[in-house]
Coordinates of C-alpha atoms in Angstrom, one line a residue:
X1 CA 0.0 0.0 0.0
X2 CA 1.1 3.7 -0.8
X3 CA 0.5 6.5 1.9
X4 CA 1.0 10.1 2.1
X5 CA 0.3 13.1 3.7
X6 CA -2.3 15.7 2.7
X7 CA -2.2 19.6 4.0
X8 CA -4.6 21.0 0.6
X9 CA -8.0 19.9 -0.9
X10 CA -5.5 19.7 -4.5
X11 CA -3.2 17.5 -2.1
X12 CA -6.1 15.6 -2.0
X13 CA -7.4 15.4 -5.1
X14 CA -3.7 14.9 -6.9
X15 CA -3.5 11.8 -4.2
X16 CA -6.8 10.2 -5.3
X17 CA -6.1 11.2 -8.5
X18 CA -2.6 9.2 -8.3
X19 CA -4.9 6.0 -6.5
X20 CA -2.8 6.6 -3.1
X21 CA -4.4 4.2 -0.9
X22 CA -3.8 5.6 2.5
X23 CA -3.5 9.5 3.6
X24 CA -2.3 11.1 6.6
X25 CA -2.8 14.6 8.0
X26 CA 0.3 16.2 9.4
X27 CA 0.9 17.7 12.7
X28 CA 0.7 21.3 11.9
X29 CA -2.4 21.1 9.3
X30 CA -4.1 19.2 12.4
X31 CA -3.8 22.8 14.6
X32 CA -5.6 25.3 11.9
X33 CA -9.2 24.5 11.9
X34 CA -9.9 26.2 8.6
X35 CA -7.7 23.7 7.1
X36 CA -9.0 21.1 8.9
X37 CA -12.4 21.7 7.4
X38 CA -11.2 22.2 4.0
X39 CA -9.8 19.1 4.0
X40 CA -12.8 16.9 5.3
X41 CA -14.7 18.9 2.9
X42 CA -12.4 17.6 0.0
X43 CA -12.1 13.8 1.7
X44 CA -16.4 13.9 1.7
X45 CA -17.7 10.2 0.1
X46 CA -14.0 9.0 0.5
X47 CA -13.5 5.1 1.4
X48 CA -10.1 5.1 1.9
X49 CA -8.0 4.9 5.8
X50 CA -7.5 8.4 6.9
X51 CA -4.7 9.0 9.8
X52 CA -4.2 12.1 11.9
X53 CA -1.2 13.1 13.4
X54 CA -1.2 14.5 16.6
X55 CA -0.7 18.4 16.8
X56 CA 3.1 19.1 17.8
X57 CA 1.9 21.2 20.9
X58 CA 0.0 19.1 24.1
X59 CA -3.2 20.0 23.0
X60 CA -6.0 17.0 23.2
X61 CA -9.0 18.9 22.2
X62 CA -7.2 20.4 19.1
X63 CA -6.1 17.1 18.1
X64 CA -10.1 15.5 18.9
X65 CA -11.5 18.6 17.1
X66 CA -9.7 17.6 13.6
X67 CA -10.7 14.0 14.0
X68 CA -14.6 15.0 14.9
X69 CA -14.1 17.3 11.5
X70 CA -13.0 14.2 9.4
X71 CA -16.2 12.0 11.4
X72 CA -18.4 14.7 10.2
X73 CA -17.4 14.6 6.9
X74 CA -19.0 11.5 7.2
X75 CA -15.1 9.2 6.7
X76 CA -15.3 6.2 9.3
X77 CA -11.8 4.7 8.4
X78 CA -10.0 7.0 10.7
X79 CA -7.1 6.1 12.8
X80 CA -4.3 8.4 14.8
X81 CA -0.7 8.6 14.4
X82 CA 0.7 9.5 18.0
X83 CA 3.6 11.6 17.0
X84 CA 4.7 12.7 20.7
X85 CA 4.4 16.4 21.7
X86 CA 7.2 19.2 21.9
X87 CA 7.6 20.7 25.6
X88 CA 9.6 22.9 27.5
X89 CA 10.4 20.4 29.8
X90 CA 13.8 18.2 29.6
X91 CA 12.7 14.6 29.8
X92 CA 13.8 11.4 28.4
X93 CA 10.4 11.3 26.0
X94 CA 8.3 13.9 24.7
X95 CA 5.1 12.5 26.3
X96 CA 3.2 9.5 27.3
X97 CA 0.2 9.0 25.1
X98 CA -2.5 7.4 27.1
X99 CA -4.9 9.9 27.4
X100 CA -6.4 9.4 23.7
X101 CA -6.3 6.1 23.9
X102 CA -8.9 6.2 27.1
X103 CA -11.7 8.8 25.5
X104 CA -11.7 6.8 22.7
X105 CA -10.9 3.0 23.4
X106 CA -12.2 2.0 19.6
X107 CA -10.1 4.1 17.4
X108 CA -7.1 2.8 15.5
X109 CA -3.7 4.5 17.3
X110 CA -0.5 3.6 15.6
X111 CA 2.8 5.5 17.3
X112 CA 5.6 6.9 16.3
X113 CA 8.7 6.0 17.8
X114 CA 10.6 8.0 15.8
X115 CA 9.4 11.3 16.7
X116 CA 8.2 10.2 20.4
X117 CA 11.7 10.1 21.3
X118 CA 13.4 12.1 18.9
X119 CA 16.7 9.7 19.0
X120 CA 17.4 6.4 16.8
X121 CA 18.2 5.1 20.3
X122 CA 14.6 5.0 21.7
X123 CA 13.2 3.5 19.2
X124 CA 13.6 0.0 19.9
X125 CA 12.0 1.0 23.3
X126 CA 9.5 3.4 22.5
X127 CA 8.2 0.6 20.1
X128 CA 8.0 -2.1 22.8
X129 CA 5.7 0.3 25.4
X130 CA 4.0 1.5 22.9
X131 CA 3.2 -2.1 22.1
X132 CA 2.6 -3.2 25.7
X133 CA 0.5 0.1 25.5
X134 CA -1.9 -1.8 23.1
X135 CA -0.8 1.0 20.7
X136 CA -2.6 -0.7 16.9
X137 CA 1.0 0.0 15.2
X138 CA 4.2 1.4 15.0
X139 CA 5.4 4.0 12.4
X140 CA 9.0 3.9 12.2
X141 CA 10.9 6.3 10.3
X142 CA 13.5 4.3 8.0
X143 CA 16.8 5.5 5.9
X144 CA 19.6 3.4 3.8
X145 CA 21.7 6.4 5.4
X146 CA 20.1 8.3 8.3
X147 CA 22.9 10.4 9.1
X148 CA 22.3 11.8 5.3
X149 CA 18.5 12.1 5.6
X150 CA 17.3 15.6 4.8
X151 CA 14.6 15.4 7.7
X152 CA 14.6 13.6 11.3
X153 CA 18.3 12.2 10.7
X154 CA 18.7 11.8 14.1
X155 CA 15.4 9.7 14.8
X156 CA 15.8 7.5 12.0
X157 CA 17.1 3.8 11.8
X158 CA 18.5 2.1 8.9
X159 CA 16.6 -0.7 7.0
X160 CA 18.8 -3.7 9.2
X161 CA 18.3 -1.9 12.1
X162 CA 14.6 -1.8 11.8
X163 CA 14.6 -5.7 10.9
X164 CA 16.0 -6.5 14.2
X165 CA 14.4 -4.3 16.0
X166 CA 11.1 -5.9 14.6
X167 CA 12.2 -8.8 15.4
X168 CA 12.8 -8.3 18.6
X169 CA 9.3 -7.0 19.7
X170 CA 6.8 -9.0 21.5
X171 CA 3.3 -8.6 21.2
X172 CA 1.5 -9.4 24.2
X173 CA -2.3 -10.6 24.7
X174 CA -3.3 -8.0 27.0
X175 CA -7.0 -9.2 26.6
X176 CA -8.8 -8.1 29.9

């Protein structure tokens, strides 16, 4: 399957045009509400997953708002990419996402290692909690040469890495 991300109604229509078969909103088109309607106006009658990334700030009801606009715009194949959010505070992770996950038990999550943690370090980490966190999926930023990537070098793993990492997750049954 092909995905990409969408920030215009002609994004949208170039995608479909194209037969992309999965799009995503980004971070910052998920914080202007404007946009946000545009493009659920533009994504009307679509059959087709739709993700949203989180908005880069901690801000729940922004993110919820552009996911009700998509709902209302009658798409039902929506899911969530849980990007982490930016802070002022130092810690070792840019948030613990939970909180989504709790109002709305039924949507499709994936996470983001990548950007959760910001380093090619955390990723094998971030992937397993996020797992153990029942998280749907993992999105895990790739490169042949990360070091040369001309964005998130430094949270990128290369193609081996990723295999082993994969490999070494564990996918538990946390059936309650």
């Amino acid at each position: 399957l092909v995905a990409t991300e969408v920030a215009t109604p002609a994004h949208v229509f170039e995608a479909l045009k194209a037969g992309i078969d999965i799009l995503w909103v980004g971070a910052r088109t998920v914080t202007n509400p404007f946009a946000m309607q545009e493009l659920a106006d533009a994504l009307k009658g679509v059959d087709i997953p739709i993700l949203v990334k989180n908005p880069v700030n901690p801000d729940l009801e922004l993110w919820v708002g552009a996911i009700e606009r998509l709902y209302n715009a009658g798409l039902r194949r929506l899911g969530v990419i849980h990007r982490g959010f930016s802070s002022y505070e130092k810690k070792i992770y840019r948030n613990a996402p939970t909180e989504l996950r709790r109002r709305s038990p039924n949507l499709t999550i994936f996470c983001a290692p990548s950007h959760i943690g910001g380093k090619r370090e955390l990723v094998a980490p971030i992937s397993q909690q996020a797992l153990d966190l029942n998280f749907d999926g993992l999105i895990i930023e790739s490169h042949c040469d990360p070091d040369s990537a001309l964005s998130d070098a430094a949270e990128q793993v290369t193609p081996e890495v990723l295999d082993y990492t994969l490999q070494l997750l564990v996918v538990r049954d946390n059936a309650q």
